[in-house]
Tab-separated table of C-alpha atoms in Angstrom:
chain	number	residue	atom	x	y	z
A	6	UNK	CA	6.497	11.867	-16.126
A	7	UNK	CA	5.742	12.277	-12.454
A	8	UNK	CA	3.026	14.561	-11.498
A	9	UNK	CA	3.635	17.213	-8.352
A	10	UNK	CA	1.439	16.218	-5.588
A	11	UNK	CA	0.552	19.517	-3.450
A	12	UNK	CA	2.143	19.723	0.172
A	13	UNK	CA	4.934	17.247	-1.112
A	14	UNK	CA	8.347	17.916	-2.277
A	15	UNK	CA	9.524	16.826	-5.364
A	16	UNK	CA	10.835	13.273	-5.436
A	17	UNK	CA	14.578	14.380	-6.958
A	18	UNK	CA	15.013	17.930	-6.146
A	19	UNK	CA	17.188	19.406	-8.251
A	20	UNK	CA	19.127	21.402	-5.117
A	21	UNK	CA	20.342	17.787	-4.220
A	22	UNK	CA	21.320	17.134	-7.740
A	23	UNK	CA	18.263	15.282	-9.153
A	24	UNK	CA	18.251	11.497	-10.005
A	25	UNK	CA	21.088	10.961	-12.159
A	26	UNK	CA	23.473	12.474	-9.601
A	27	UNK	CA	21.609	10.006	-6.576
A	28	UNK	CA	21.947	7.474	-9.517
A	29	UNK	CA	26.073	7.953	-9.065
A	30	UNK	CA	25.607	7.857	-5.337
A	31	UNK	CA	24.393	4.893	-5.037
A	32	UNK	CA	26.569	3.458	-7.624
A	33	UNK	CA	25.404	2.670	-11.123
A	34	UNK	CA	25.817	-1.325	-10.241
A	35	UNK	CA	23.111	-1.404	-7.849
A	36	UNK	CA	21.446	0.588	-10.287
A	37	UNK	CA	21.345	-1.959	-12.792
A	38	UNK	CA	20.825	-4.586	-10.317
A	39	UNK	CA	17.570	-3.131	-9.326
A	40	UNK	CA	16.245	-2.780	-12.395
A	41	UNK	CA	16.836	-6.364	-13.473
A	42	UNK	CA	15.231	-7.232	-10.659
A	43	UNK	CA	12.389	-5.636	-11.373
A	44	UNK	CA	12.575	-6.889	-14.853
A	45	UNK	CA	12.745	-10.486	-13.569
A	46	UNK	CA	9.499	-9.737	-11.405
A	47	UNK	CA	7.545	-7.197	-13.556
A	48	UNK	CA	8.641	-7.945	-17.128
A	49	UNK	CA	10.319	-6.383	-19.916
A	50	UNK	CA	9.126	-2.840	-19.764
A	51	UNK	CA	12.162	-2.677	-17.130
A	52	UNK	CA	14.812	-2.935	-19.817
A	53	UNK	CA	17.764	-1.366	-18.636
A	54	UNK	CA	18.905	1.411	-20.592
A	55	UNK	CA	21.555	0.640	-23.076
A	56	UNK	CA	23.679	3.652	-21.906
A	57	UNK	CA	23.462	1.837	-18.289
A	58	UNK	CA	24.842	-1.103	-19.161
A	59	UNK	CA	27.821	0.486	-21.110
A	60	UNK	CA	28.479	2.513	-18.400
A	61	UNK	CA	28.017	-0.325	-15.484
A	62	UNK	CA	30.517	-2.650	-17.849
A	63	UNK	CA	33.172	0.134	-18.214
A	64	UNK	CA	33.368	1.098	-14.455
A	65	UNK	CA	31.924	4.356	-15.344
A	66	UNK	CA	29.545	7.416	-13.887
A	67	UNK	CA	26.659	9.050	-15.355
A	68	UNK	CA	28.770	12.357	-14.326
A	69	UNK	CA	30.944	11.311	-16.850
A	70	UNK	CA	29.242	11.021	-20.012
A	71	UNK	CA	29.261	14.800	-22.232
């Protein structure tokens, strides 16, 4: 969880749709991508989600999944 810093806006406000909607924006590939990176750098607590990989393999938003 992130914690508010005073004087700062919120990293993801929700008026711009919060992360999973910049998530789409940017494309769930480069998504992934970053994240392995990280993994390959940082270790394994940057496991990609399994839902992101699904979704990356099927062509597929986060806007999509109900």
């Amino acid at each position: 969880a992130e914690l508010p810093v005073p004087g700062q806006p919120p990293p993801f406000p929700a008026w711009r749709g919060g992360p999973m909607y910049w998530a789409d924006q940017i494309g769930l590939p480069r998504v992934l991508e970053t994240i392995e990176d990280y993994r390959e750098r940082h270790g394994a607590w940057w496991e990609p989600a399994p839902l992101l990989t699904t979704l990356v393999a099927q062509g597929r938003k986060l806007g999509e999944v109900r």
